[in-house]
Short mmCIF file of C-alpha atoms and ligand atoms in Angstrom, two decimals:
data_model
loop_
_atom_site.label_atom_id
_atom_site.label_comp_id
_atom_site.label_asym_id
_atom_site.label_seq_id
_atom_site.Cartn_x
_atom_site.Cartn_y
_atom_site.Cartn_z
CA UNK V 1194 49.63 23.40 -8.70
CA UNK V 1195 49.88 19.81 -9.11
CA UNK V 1196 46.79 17.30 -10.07
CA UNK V 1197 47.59 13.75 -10.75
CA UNK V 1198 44.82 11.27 -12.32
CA UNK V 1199 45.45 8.00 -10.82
CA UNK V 1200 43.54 4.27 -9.88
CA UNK V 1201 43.17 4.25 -5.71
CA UNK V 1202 41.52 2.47 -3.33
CA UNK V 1203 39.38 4.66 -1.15
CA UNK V 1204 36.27 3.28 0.75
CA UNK V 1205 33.42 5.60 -1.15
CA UNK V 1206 31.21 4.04 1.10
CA UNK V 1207 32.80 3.68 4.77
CA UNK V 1208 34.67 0.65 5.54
CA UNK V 1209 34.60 -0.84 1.84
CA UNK V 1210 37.51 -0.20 -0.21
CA UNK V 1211 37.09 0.54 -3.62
CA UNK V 1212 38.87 0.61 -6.98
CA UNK V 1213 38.01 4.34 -8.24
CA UNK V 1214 39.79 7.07 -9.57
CA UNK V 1215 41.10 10.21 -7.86
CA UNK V 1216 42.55 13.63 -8.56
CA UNK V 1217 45.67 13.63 -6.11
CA UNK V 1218 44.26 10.69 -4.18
CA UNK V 1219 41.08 12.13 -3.00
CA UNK V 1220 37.43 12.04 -4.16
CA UNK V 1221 36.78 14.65 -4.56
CA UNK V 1222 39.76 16.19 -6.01
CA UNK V 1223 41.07 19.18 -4.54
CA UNK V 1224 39.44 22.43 -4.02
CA UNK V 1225 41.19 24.92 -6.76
CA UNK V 1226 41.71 28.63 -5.05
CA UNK V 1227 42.46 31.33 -6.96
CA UNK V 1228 42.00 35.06 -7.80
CA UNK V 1229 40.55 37.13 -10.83
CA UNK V 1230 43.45 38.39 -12.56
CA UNK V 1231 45.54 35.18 -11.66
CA UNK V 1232 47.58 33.18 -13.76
CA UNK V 1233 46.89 29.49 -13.04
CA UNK V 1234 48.96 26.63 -14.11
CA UNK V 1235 48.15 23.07 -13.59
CA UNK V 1236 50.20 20.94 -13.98
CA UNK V 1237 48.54 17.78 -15.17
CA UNK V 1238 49.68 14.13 -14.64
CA UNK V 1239 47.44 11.72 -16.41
CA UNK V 1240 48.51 8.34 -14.48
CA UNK V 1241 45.18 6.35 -15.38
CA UNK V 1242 45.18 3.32 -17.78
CA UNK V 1243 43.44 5.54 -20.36
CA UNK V 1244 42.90 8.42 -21.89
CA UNK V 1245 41.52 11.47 -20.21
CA UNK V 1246 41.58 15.46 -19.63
CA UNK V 1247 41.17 18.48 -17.31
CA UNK V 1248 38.19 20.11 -18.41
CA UNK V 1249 37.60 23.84 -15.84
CA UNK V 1250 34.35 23.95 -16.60
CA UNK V 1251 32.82 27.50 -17.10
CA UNK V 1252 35.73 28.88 -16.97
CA UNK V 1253 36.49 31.24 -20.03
CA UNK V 1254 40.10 29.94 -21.68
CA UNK V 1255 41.90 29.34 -24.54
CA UNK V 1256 40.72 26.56 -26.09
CA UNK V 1257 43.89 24.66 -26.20
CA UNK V 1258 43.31 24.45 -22.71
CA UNK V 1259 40.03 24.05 -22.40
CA UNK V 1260 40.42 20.49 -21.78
CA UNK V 1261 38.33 19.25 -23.98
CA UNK V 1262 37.65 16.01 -26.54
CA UNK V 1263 39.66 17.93 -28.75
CA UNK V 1264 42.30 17.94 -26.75
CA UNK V 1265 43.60 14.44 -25.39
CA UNK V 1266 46.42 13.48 -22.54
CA UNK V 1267 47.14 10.11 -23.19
CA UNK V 1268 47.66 7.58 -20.77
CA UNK V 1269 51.44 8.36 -19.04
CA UNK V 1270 50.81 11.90 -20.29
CA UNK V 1271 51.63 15.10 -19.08
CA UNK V 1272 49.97 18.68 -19.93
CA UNK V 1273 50.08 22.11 -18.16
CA UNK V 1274 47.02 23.96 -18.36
CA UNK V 1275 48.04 27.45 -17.99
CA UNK V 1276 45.60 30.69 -18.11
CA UNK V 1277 44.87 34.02 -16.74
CA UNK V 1278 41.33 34.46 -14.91
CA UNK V 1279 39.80 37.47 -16.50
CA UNK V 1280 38.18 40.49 -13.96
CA UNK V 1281 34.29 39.63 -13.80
CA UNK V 1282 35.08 36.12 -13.25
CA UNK V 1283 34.54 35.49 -9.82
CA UNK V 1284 32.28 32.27 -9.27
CA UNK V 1285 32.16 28.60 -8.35
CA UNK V 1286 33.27 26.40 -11.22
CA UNK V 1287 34.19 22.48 -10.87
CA UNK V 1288 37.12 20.63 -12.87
CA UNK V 1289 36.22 16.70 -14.36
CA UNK V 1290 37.55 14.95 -17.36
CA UNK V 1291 36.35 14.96 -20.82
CA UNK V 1292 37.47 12.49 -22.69
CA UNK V 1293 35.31 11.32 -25.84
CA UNK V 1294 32.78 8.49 -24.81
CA UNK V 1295 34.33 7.73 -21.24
CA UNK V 1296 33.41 11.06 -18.98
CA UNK V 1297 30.41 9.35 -17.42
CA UNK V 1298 32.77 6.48 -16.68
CA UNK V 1299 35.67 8.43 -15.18
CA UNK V 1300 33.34 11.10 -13.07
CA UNK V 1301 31.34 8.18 -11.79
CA UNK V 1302 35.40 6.43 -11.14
CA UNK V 1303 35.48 9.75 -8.83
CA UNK V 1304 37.20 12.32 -10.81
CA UNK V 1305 35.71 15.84 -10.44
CA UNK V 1306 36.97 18.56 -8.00
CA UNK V 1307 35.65 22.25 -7.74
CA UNK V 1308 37.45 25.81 -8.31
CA UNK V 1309 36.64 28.93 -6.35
CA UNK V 1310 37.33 32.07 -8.07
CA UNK V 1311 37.14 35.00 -5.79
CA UNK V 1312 36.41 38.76 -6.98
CA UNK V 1313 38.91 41.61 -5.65
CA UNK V 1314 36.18 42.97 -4.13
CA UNK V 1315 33.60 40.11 -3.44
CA UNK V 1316 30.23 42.04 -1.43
CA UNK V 1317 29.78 38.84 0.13
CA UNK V 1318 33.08 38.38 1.93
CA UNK V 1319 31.48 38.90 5.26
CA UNK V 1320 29.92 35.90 5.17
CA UNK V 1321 31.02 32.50 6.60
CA UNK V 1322 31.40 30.35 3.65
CA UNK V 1323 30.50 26.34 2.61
CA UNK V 1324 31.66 24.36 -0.18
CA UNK V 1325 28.80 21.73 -1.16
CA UNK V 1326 29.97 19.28 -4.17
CA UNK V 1327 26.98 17.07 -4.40
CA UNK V 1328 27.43 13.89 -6.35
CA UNK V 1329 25.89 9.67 -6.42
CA UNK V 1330 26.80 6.41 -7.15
CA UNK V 1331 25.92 3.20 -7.05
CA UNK V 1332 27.93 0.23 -5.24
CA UNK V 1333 27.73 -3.61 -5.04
CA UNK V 1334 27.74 -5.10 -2.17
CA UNK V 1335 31.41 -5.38 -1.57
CA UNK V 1336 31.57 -1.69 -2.08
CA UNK V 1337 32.44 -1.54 -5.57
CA UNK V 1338 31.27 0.97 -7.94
CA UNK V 1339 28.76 -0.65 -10.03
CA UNK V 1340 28.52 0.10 -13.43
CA UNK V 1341 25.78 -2.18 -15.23
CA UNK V 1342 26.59 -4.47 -18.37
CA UNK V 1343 24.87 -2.25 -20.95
CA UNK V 1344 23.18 -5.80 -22.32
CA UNK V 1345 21.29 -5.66 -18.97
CA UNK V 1346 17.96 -3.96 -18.39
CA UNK V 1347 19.68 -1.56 -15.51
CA UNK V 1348 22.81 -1.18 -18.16
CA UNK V 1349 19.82 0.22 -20.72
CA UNK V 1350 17.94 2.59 -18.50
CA UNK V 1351 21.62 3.56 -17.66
CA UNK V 1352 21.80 4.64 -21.46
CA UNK V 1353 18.64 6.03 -21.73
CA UNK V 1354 18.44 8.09 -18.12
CA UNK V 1355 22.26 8.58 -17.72
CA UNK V 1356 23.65 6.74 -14.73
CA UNK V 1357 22.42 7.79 -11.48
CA UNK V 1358 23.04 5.97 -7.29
CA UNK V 1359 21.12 6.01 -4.80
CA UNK V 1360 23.86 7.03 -2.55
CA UNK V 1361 24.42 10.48 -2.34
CA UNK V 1362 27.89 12.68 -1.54
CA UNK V 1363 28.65 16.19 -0.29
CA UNK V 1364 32.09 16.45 -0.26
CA UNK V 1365 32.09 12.51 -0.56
CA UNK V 1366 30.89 12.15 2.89
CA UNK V 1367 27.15 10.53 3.21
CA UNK V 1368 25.04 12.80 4.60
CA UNK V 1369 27.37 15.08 6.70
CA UNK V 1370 26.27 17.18 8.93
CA UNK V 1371 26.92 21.10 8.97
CA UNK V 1372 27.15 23.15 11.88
CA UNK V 1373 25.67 26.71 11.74
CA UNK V 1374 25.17 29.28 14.87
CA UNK V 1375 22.27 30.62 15.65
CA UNK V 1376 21.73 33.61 13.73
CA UNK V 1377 24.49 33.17 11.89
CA UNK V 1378 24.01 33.51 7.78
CA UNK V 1379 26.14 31.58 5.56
CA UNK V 1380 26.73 31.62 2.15
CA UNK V 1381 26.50 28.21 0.43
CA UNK V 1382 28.55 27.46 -3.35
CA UNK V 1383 26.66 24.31 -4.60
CA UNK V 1384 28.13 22.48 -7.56
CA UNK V 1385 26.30 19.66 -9.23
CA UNK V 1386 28.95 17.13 -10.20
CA UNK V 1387 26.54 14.05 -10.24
CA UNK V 1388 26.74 12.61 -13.99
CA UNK V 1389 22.99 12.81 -14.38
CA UNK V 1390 21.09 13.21 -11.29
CA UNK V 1391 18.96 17.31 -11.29
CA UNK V 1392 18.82 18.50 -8.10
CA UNK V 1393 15.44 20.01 -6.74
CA UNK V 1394 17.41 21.49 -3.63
CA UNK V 1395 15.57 23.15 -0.19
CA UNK V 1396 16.58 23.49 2.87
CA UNK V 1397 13.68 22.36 4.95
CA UNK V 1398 11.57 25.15 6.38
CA UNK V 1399 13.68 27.53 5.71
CA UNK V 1400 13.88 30.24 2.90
CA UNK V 1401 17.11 30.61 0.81
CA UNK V 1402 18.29 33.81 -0.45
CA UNK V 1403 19.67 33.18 -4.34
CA UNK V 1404 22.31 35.11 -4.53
CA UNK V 1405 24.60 33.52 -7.79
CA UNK V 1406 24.97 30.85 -10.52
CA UNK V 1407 27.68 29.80 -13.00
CA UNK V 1408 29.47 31.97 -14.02
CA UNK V 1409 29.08 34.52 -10.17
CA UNK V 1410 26.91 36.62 -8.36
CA UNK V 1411 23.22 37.93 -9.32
CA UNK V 1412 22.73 41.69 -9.73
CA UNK V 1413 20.46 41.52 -6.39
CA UNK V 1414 19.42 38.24 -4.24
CA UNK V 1415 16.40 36.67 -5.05
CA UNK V 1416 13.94 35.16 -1.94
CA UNK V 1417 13.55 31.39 -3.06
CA UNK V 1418 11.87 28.13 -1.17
CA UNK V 1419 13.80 25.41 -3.52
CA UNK V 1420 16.11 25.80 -6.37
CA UNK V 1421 16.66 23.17 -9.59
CA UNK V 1422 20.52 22.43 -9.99
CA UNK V 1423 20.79 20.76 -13.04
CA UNK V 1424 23.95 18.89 -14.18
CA UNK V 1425 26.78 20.68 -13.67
CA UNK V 1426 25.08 23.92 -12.50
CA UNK V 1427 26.60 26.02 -9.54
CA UNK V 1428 24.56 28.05 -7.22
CA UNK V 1429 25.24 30.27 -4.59
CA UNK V 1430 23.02 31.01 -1.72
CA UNK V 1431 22.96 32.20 1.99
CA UNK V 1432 21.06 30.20 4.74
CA UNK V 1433 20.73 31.24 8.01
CA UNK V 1434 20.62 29.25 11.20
CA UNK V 1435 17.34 28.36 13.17
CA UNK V 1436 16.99 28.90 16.76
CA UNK V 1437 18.56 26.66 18.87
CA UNK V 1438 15.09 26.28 20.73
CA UNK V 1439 16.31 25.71 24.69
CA UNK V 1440 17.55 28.77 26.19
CA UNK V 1441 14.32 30.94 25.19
CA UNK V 1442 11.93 28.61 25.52
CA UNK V 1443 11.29 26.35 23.18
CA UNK V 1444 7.79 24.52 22.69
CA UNK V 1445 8.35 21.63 25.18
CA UNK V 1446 11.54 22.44 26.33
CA UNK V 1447 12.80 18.42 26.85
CA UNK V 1448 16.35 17.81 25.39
CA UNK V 1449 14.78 15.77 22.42
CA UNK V 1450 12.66 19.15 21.01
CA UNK V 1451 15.43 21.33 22.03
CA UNK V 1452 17.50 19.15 19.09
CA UNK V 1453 15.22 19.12 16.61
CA UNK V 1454 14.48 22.84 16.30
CA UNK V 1455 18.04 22.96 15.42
CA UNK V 1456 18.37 20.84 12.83
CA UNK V 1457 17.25 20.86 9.32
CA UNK V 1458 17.41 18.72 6.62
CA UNK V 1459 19.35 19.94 3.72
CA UNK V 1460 17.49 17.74 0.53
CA UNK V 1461 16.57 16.96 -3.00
CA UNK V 1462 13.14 16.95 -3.69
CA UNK V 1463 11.02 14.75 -5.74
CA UNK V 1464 11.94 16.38 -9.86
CA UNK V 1465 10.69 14.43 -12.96
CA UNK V 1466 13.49 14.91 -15.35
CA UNK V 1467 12.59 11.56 -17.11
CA UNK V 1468 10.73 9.87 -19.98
CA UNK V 1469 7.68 7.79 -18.37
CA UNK V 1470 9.00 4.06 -20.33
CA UNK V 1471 12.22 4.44 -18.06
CA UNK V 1472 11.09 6.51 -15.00
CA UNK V 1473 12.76 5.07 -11.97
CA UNK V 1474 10.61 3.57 -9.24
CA UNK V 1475 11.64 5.63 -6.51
CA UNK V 1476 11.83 9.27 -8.44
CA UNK V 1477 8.94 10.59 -6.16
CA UNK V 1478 11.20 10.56 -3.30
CA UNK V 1479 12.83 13.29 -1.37
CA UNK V 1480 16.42 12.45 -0.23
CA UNK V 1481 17.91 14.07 2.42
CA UNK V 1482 21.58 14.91 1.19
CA UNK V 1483 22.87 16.79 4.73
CA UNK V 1484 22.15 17.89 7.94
CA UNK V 1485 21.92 21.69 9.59
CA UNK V 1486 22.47 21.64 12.94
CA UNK V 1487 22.49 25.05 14.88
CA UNK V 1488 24.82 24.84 17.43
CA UNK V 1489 24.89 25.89 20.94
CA UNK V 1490 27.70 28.41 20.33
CA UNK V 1491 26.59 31.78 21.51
CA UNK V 1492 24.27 33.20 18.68
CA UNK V 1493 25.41 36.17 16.26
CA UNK V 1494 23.93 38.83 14.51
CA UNK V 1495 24.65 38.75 10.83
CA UNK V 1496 25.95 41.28 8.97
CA UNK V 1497 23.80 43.12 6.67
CA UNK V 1498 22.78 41.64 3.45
CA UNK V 1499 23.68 43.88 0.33
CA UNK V 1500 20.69 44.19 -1.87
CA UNK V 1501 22.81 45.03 -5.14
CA UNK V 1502 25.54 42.46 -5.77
CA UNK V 1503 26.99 43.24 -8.77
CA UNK V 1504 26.11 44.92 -11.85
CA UNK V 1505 25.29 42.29 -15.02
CA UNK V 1506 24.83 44.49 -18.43
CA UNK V 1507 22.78 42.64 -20.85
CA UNK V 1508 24.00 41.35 -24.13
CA UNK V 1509 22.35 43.32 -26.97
CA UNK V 1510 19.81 41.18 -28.82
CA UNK V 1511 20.04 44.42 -31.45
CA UNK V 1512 23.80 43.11 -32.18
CA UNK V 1513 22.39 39.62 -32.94
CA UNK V 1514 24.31 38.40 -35.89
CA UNK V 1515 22.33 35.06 -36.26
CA UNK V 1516 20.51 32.60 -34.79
CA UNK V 1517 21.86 28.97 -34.24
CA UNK V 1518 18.82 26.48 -33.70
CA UNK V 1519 19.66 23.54 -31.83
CA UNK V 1520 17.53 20.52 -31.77
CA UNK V 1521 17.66 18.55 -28.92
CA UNK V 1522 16.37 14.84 -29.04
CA UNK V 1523 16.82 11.63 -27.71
CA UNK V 1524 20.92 11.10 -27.99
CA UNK V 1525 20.71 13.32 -31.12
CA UNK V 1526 21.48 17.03 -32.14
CA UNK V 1527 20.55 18.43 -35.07
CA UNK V 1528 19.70 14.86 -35.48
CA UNK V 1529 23.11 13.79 -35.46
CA UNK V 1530 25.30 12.25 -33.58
CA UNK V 1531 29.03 13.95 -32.97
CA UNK V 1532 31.48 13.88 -35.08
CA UNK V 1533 34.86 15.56 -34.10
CA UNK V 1534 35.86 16.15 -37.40
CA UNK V 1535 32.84 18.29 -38.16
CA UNK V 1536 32.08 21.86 -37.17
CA UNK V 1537 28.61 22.19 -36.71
CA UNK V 1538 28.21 26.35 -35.94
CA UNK V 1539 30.40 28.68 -37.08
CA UNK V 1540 30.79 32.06 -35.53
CA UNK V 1541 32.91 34.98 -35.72
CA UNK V 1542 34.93 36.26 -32.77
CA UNK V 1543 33.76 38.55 -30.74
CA UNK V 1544 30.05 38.81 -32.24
CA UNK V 1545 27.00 37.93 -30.62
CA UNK V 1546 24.65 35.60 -31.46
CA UNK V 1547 21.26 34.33 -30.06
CA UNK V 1548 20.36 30.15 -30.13
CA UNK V 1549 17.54 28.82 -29.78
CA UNK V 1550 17.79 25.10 -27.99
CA UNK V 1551 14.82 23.38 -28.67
CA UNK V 1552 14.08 19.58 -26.65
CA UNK V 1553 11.55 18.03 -28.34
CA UNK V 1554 11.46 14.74 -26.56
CA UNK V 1555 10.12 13.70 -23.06
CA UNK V 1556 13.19 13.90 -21.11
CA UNK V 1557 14.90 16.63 -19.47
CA UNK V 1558 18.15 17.81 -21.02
CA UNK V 1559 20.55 20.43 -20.01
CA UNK V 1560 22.28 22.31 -22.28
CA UNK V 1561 26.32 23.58 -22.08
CA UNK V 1562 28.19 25.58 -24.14
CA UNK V 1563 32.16 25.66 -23.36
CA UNK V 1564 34.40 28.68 -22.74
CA UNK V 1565 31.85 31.54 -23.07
CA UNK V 1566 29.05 32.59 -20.52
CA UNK V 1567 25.93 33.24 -21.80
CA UNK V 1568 22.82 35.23 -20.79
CA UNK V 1569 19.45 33.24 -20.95
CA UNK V 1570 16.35 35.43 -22.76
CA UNK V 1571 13.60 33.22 -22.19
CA UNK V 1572 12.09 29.92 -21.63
CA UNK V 1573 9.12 28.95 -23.98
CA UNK V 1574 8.74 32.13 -24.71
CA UNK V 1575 8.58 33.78 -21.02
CA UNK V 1576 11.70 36.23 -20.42
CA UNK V 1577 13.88 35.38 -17.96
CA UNK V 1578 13.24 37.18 -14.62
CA UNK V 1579 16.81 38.61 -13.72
CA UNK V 1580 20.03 38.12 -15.64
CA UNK V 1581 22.38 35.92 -14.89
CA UNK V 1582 25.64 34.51 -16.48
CA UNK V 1583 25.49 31.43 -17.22
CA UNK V 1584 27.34 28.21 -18.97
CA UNK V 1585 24.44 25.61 -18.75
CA UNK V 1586 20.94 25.67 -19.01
CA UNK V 1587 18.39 23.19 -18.76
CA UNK V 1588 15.97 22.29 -20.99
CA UNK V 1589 12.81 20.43 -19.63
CA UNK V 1590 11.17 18.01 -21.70
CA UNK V 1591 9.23 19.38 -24.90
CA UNK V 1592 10.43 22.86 -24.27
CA UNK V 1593 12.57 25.78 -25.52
CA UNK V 1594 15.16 27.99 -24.13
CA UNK V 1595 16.94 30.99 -26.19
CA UNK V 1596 20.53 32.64 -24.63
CA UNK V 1597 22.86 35.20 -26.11
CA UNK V 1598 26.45 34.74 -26.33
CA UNK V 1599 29.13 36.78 -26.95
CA UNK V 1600 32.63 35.08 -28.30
CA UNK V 1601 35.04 37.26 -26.81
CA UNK V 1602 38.56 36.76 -26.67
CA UNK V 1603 38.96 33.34 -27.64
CA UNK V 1604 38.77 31.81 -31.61
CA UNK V 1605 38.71 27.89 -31.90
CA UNK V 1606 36.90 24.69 -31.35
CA UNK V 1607 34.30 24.89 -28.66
CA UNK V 1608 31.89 21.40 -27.37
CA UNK V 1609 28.38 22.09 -26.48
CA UNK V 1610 26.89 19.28 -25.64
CA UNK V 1611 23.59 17.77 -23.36
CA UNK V 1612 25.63 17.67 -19.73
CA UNK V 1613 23.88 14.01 -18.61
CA UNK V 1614 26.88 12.58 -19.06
CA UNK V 1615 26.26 9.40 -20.75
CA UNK V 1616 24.14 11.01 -23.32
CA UNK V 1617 27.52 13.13 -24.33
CA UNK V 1618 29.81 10.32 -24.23
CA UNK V 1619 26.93 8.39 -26.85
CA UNK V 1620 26.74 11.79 -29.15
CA UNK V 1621 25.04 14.59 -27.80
CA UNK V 1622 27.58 16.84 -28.62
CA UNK V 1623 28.83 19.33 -31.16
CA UNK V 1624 31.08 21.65 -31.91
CA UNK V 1625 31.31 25.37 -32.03
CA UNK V 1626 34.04 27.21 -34.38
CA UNK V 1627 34.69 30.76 -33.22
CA UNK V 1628 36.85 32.34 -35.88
CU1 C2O Y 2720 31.22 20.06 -17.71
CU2 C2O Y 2720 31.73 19.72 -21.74
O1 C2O Y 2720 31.50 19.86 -19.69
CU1 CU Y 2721 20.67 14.57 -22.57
#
């Protein structure tokens, strides 16, 4: 296929134009389809006044196409990004640009887009499915995207928090409402495409079934009441649909109550990712980001819910060749700033090695290693319930989180980096050699 960066004018908030930037004209960008076992080409058209990328993220490449700092389309450019989707793949993934120092600039222009990558045999197929790309911003008010002078006191909580809105998207749309029948289950693939915002998702009153994260499915569904989606984390879960509340009988019965029981609010609750100095006001409030409205179509009966998805076999922490410590602080790893000249872990291909990512400051920072999935191991110390692959973690304030990684197929330059996106573009990123 065919994605073209480009300036448009598209009202991001309805009935006020905007100058932003779109993937094929749209913000989103279009949904990419495809198969394990495909070959996918893109052909890329960089038509923006600078420099840019595509970066799949998650998705395990070569790293000449990985899309990365590394790897540049100048302005007028062309590049095809062109690689085979290995079996085990299968997962929700999301496409933005990585260019050094401007990604939190061109993502919050409007350029990120999602990829579906469906399994031969996927157990969940039965299952009405909903794309969720949940993104914010923040407008004037004319309706332009308003990115703060960093010599102003919003421009420097901008560079300390990352930039966040206080509008929210699904799909771009504010707050859209999603129709479900009664009875009916569907699966949900949420991606996280906001630059800095964490998401503390629930679907009021009702319990979610966890069924996948990065890099696919779980090995069996997990019973949750809220989830964290951190920057650029996926998740896949199913929902089912209330009772419509008339026909049977509902508590009341009037056409008002009949509505509600219907309807529940899809939301981000309150989550304290932040340093108290630069803690915005309104953090401790929950923001409805969608509707879920059971309809009045006739209800179904949902098909049976497999209790093993998949099967996940765990990297061998006995085949641990070393141990890569990575000190996370404020704009800093390793207490340095990135330089793309330097290498700052070496590896050799196909081994496996453990890291240890270490935040010891008093903001929230997640953690993402390109072109290889990883397995977490624990969190301060506390192993990790279920495996689950994985190409970002996060990594609360003052904590630690170790993974395993294994470097298969692919030798060369890799970015990990904190995903709040202005704290990569100012540094907080490194580089990986697999040789
Ligand atoms: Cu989602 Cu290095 O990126
Ligand atoms: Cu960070």
């Amino acid at each position: 296929m065919t994605i073209t960066a480009a300036p448009a004018r598209i009202a991001m908030v309805p009935g006020k134009p905007a100058d932003v930037y779109a993937y094929n004209g749209s913000v989103p960008g279009p949904t990419l389809e495809a198969h394990e076992g495909d070959h996918v080409i893109i052909h890329y058209h960089n038509r923006l006044p600078e420099e840019s990328t595509i970066h799949c993220h998650g998705i395990h490449l070569p790293a000449r196409m990985d899309g990365s700092p590394l790897e540049i389309v100048p302005p007028g450019g062309d590049f095809d990004y062109d690689f085979t989707l290995k079996a085990g793949s299968a997962g929700t993934y999301w496409y933005h640009p990585h260019p050094d120092n401007r990604s939190e600039y061109q993502v919050s222009k409007g350029l990120y887009g999602a990829i579906v990558v469906r399994a031969k045999a996927d157990p969940l197929a039965a299952f009405p499915e909903k794309l969720l790309i949940l993104s914010d911003n923040r407008f004037t008010g004319n309706g332009s995207i308003d990115f703060a002078d960093a010599s102003t006191l919003p421009g420097e909580l901008d560079a300390e928090n990352g930039r966040e809105g206080n509008v929210f998207f699904v799909n771009g749309q504010i707050e859209p409402a999603i129709s479900i029948r009664a009875g009916e289950t569907q699966r949900w693939r949420v991606i996280n495409a906001s630059a800095s915002r964490i998401y503390r998702l629930a679907v009021a009153g009702r319990t979610l079934l966890h069924v996948g994260s990065d890099g696919g499915l779980f090995e069996h569904p997990v019973a949750v009441k809220e989830l964290l989606l951190a920057n650029s984390e996926r998740a896949e879960f199913l929902v089912t649909g209330g009772d419509t509340g008339g026909e049977t009988g509902g508590d009341t019965g009037g056409h008002n109550s009949r509505h509600a029981a219907g309807v529940a609010k899809f939301e981000t609750l309150p989550y304290d990712r932040y340093a108290s100095q630069t803690r915005p006001g309104d953090w401790d409030e929950a923001r409805t980001l969608a509707t879920l409205r059971t309809n009045y179509a006739r209800p179904v009966l949902a098909p049976p819910i497999p209790n093993t998805l998949r099967v996940i076999p765990p990297l061998d922490t006995g085949a641990a060749r070393a141990i890569h410590v990575v000190v996370f602080s404020q704009g800093l790893i390793n207490n340095a700033v990135m330089d793309m000249h330097r290498v700052d872990v070496h590896a050799t291909l196909n081994a496996t090695d453990i890291w240890e990512i270490q935040n010891v400051v008093a903001m929230d920072h997640p953690f993402h290693l390109h072109g290889f999935q990883f397995q977490v191991l624990d969190r301060d110390g506390v192993p990790e319930p279920f495996r689950s692959w994985k190409d970002v973690v996060n990594v609360p304030k003052h904590s630690s989180v170790r993974i395993i990684v294994r470097y298969t197929d692919y030798p060369g330059r890799w970015m990990f980096h904190c995903h709040i996106l202005g704290h990569e573009d100012h540094g907080m990123m490194a580089i990986l050699e697999v040789k």
